[in-house]
Coordinates of C-alpha atoms in Angstrom, one line a residue:
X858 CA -5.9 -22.9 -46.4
X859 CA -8.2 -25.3 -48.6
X860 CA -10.3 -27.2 -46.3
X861 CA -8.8 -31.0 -47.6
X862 CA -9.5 -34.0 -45.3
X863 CA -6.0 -33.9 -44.5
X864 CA -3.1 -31.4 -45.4
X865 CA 0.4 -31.6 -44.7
X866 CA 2.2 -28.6 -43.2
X867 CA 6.0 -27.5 -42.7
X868 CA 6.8 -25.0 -40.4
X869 CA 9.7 -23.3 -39.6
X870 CA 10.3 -21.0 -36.5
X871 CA 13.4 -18.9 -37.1
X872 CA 14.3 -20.3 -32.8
X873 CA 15.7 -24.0 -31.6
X874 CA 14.0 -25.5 -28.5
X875 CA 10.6 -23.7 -28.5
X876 CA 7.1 -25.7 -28.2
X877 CA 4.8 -25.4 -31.2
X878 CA 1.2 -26.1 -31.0
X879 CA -1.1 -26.7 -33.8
X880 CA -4.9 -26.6 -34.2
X881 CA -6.7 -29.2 -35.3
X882 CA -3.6 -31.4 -35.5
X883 CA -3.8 -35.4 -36.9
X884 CA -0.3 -35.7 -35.9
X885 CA 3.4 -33.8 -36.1
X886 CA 6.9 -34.6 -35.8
X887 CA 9.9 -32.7 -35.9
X888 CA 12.6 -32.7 -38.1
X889 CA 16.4 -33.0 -36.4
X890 CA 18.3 -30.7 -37.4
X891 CA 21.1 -32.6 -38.4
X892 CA 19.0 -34.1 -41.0
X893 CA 17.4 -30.9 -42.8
X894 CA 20.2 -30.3 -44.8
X895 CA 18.7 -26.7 -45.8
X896 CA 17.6 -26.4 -42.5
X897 CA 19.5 -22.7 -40.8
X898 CA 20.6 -23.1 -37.6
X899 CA 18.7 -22.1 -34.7
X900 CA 15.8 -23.1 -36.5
X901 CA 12.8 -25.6 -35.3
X902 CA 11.2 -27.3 -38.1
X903 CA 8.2 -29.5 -37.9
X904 CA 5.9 -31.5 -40.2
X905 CA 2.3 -31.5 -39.4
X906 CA -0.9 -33.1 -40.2
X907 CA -3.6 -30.9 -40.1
X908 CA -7.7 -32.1 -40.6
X909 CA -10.3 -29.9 -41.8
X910 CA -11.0 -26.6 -40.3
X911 CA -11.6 -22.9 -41.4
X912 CA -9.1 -21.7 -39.7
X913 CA -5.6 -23.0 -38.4
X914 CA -4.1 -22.0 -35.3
X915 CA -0.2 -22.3 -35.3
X916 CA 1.3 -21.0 -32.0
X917 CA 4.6 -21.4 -30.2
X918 CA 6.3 -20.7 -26.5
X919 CA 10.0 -19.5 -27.2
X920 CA 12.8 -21.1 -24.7
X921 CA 12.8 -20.1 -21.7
X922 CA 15.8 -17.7 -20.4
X923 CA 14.6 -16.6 -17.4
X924 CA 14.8 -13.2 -16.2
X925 CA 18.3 -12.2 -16.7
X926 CA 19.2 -8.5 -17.6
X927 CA 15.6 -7.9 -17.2
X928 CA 14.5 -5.0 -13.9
X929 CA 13.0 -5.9 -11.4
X930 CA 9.3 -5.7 -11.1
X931 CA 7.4 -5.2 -8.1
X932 CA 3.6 -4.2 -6.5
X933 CA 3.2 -3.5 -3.4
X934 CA 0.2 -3.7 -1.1
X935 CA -0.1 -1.2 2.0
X936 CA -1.9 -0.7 5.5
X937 CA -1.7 2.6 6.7
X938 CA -2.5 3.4 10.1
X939 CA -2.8 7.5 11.3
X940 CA -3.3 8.0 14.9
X941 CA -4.0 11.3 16.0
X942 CA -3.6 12.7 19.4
X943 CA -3.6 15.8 21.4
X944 CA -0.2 17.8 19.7
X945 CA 1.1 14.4 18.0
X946 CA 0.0 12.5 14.9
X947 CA 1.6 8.9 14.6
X948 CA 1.7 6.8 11.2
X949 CA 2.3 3.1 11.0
X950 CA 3.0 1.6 7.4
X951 CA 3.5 -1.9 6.8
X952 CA 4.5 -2.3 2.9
X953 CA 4.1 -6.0 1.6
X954 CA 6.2 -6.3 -2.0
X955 CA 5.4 -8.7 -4.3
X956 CA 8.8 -9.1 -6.4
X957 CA 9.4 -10.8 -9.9
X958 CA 12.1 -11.1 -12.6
X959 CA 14.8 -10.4 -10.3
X960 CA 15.8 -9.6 -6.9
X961 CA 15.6 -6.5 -4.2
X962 CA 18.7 -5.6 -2.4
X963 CA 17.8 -2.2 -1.8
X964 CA 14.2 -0.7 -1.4
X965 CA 13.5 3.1 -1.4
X966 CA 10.1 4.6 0.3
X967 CA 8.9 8.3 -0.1
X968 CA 7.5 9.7 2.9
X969 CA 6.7 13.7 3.8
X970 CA 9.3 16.4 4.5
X971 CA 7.6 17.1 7.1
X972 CA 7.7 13.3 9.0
X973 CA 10.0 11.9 11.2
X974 CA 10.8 8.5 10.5
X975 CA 11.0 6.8 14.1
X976 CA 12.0 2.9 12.9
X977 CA 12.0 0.6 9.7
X978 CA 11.6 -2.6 10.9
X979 CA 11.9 -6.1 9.1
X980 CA 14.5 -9.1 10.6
X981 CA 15.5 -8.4 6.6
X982 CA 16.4 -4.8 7.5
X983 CA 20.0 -4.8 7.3
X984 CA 20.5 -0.3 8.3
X985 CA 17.9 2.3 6.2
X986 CA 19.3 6.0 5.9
X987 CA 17.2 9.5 5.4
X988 CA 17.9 11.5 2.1
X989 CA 17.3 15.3 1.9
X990 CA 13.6 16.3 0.6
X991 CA 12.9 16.6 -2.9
X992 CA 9.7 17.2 -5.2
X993 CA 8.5 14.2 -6.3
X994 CA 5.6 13.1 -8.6
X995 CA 4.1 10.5 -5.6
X996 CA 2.7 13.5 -3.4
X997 CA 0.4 15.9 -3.8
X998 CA 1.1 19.0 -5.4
X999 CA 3.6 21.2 -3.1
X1000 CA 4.8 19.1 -1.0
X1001 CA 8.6 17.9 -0.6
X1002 CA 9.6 14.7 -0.2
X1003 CA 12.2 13.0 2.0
X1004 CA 13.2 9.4 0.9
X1005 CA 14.1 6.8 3.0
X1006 CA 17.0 4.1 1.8
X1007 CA 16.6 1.0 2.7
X1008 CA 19.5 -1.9 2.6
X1009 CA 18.7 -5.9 3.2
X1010 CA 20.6 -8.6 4.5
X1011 CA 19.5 -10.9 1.6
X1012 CA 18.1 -9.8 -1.7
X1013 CA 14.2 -10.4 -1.7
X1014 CA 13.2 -12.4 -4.7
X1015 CA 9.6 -13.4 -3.9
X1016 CA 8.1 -10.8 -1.2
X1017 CA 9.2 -8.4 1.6
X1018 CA 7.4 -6.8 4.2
X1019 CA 8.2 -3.5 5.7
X1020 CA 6.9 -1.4 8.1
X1021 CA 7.5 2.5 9.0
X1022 CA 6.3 4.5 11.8
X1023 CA 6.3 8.0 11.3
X1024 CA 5.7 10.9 13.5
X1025 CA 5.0 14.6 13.6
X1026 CA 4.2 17.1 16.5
X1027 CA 1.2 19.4 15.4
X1028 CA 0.4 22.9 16.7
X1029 CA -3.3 24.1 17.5
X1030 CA -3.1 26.0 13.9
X1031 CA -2.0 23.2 12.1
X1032 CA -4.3 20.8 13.0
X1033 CA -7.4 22.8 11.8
X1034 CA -6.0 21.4 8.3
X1035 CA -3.6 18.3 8.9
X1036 CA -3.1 16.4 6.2
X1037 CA -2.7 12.4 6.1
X1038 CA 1.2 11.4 5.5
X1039 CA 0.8 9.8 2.0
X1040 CA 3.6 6.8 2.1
X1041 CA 5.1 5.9 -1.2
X1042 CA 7.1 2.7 -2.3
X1043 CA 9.7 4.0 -5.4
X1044 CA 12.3 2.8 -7.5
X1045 CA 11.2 -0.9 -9.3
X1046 CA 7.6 -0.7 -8.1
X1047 CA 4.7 -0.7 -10.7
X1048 CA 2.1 -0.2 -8.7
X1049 CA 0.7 0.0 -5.2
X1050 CA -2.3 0.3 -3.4
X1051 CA -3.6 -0.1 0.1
X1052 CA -5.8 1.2 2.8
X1053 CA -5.8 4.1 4.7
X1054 CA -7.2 4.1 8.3
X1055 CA -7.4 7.1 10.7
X1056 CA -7.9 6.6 14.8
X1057 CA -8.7 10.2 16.7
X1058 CA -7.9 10.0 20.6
X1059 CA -10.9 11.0 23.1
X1060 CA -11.4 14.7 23.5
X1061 CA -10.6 15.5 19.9
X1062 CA -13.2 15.4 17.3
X1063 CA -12.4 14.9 13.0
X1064 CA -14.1 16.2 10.2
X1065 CA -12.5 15.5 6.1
X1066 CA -12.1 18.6 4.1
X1067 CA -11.0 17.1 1.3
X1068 CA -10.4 13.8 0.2
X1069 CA -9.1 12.9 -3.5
X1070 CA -8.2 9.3 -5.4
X1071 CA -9.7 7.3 -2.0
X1072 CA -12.9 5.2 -1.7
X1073 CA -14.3 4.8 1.6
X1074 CA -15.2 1.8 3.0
X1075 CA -16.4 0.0 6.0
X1076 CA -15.2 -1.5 9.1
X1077 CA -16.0 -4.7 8.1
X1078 CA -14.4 -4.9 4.8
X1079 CA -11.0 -3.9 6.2
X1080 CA -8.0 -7.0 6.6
X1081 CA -8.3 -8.7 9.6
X1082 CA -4.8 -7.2 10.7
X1083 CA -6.5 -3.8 11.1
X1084 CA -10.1 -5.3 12.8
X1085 CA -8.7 -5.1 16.4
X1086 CA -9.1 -1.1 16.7
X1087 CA -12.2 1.2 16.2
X1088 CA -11.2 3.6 13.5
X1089 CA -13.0 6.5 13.0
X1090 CA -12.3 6.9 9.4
X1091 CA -11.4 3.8 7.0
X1092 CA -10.4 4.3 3.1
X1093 CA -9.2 2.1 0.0
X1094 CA -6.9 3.6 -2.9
X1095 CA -6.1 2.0 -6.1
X1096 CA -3.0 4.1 -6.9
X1097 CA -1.1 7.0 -5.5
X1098 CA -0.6 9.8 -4.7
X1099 CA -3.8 10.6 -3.1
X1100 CA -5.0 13.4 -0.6
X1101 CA -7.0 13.2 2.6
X1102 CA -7.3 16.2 4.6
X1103 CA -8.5 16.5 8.2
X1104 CA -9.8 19.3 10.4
X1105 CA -9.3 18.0 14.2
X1106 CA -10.4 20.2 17.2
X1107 CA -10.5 19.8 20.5
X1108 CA -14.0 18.6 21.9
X1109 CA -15.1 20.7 24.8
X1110 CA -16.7 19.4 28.1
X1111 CA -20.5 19.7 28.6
X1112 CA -21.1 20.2 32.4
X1113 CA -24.4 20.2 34.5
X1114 CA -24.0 20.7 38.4
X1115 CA -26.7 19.8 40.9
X1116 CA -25.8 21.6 44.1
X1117 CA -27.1 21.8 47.8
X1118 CA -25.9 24.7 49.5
X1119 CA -27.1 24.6 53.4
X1120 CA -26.4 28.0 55.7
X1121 CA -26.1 28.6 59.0
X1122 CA -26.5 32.0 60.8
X1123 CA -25.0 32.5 64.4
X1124 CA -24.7 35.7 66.8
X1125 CA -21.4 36.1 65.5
X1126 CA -20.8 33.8 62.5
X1127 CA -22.4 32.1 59.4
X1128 CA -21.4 28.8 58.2
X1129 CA -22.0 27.6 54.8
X1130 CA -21.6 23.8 53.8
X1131 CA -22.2 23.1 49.8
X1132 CA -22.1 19.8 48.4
X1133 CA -22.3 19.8 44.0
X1134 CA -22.6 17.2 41.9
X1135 CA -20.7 17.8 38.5
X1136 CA -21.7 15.4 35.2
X1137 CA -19.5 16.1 33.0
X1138 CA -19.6 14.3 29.3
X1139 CA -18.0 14.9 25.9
X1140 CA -14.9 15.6 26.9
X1141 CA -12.6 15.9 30.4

């Protein structure tokens, strides 16, 4: 537009009841609609005053409707915590959803075929159910799926926590390659991340064989929630599914014995008294 001292504007937004800003802007008003004869309905039309700029900004914010009809949209933030022992490995999740646009009544989490599902636990938690295993696209490549159903009391509209414990019995073969239970948050959920922390009991010893899609961080970075256990491993993912792949073996004893062996000879018998001292570290 010509860059006049002043220079009068009409503008029409084909919407009633939205807000219109204008930049710069002497002053505006808007025209009823009962008086612009010519004027369509559901129309706003307003007469501005603009001053002298390069460029004009005209912008508007249509009426508000809410979120009806619309899916529901959800992130989710997880803590993950693997515990392995001797023959067991135990999984905690707690699953914190941060909802928008409309409510939850139902919330579906992906979890191994492999994993059984102990508890889902929330005062929210109205009864949760196990479906068969399935390929899905949140694990890694070749691994089935099992999905867990979960029904509320009361529709979450704002955020829900959830948390479930998992559990698998492990043989001597398979822990040589024991993979981390990757747990999944489906149906309504854009996008979740987390951490991922691993605890090994005493006697057993960890090495990672593979790792994919997780950063490692330290102890100290971790939330507070998880900062009252030593964790042997700690990691932070941005997006599933990811991959973390343990060897665990058994840590065997290291033993030194001082001993004091003291004999006696007789006519007719010998008596032998020995005392040893066992140190024994590593393992039991």
């Amino acid at each position: 537009a010509p860059r006049a001292p002043v220079s009068r504007w009409r503008i029409r937004i084909p919407e009633s009841g939205v807000k219109l800003n204008i930049s710069p802007l002497i002053a505006a008003t808007q025209i009823p609609e009962k008086s612009a004869a010519s004027q369509p309905a559901e129309e706003t039309t307003v007469l501005a005053f603009v001053g002298p700029a390069p460029v004009v900004q005209i912008d508007w914010t249509p009426k508000a409707e809410g979120a009806t009809g619309l899916a529901t949209l959800a992130t989710v933030q997880a803590e993950q915590q693997v515990r392995v022992e001797d023959g067991v490995v135990r999984t905690r999740t707690q699953l914190t959803y941060e909802i928008s646009r409309a409510a939850l009544a139902e919330l579906v989490v992906e979890v191994p075929a492999d994993q059984r599902v102990i508890n889902v636990l929330d005062a929210n938690v109205r009864q949760w159910s196990v479906t068969a295993p399935t390929a899905t696209a949140s694990a890694p490549s070749g691994e089935a799926r099992q999905r867990i159903a979960i029904q509320l009391f009361e529709p979450a509209r704002a955020t829900q926590n959830i948390v479930i414990e998992l559990e698998k019995f492990i043989t001597e073969a398979e822990q040589k390659k024991l993979r981390a239970p990757v747990v999944a948050a489906a149906i309504g959920v854009g996008r979740q991340q987390g951490v991922v922390v691993v605890a090994v009991a005493d006697g057993l010893r960890s090495e990672v064989t593979a790792h994919t899609g997780l950063l490692q961080v330290d102890a100290a970075e971790l939330p507070k929630s998880l900062s009252n256990w030593k964790w042997q491993l700690s990691y932070r993912y941005a997006s599933i599914p990811y991959d973390l792949t343990l060897q665990i073996e058994k840590v065997q004893p290291r033993i030194t014995a001082e001993t004091l062996a003291e004999a006696s000879l007789e006519p007719e018998q010998i008596t032998l008294d020995v005392l040893t001292l066992y140190n024994i570290e590593r393992a039991g």
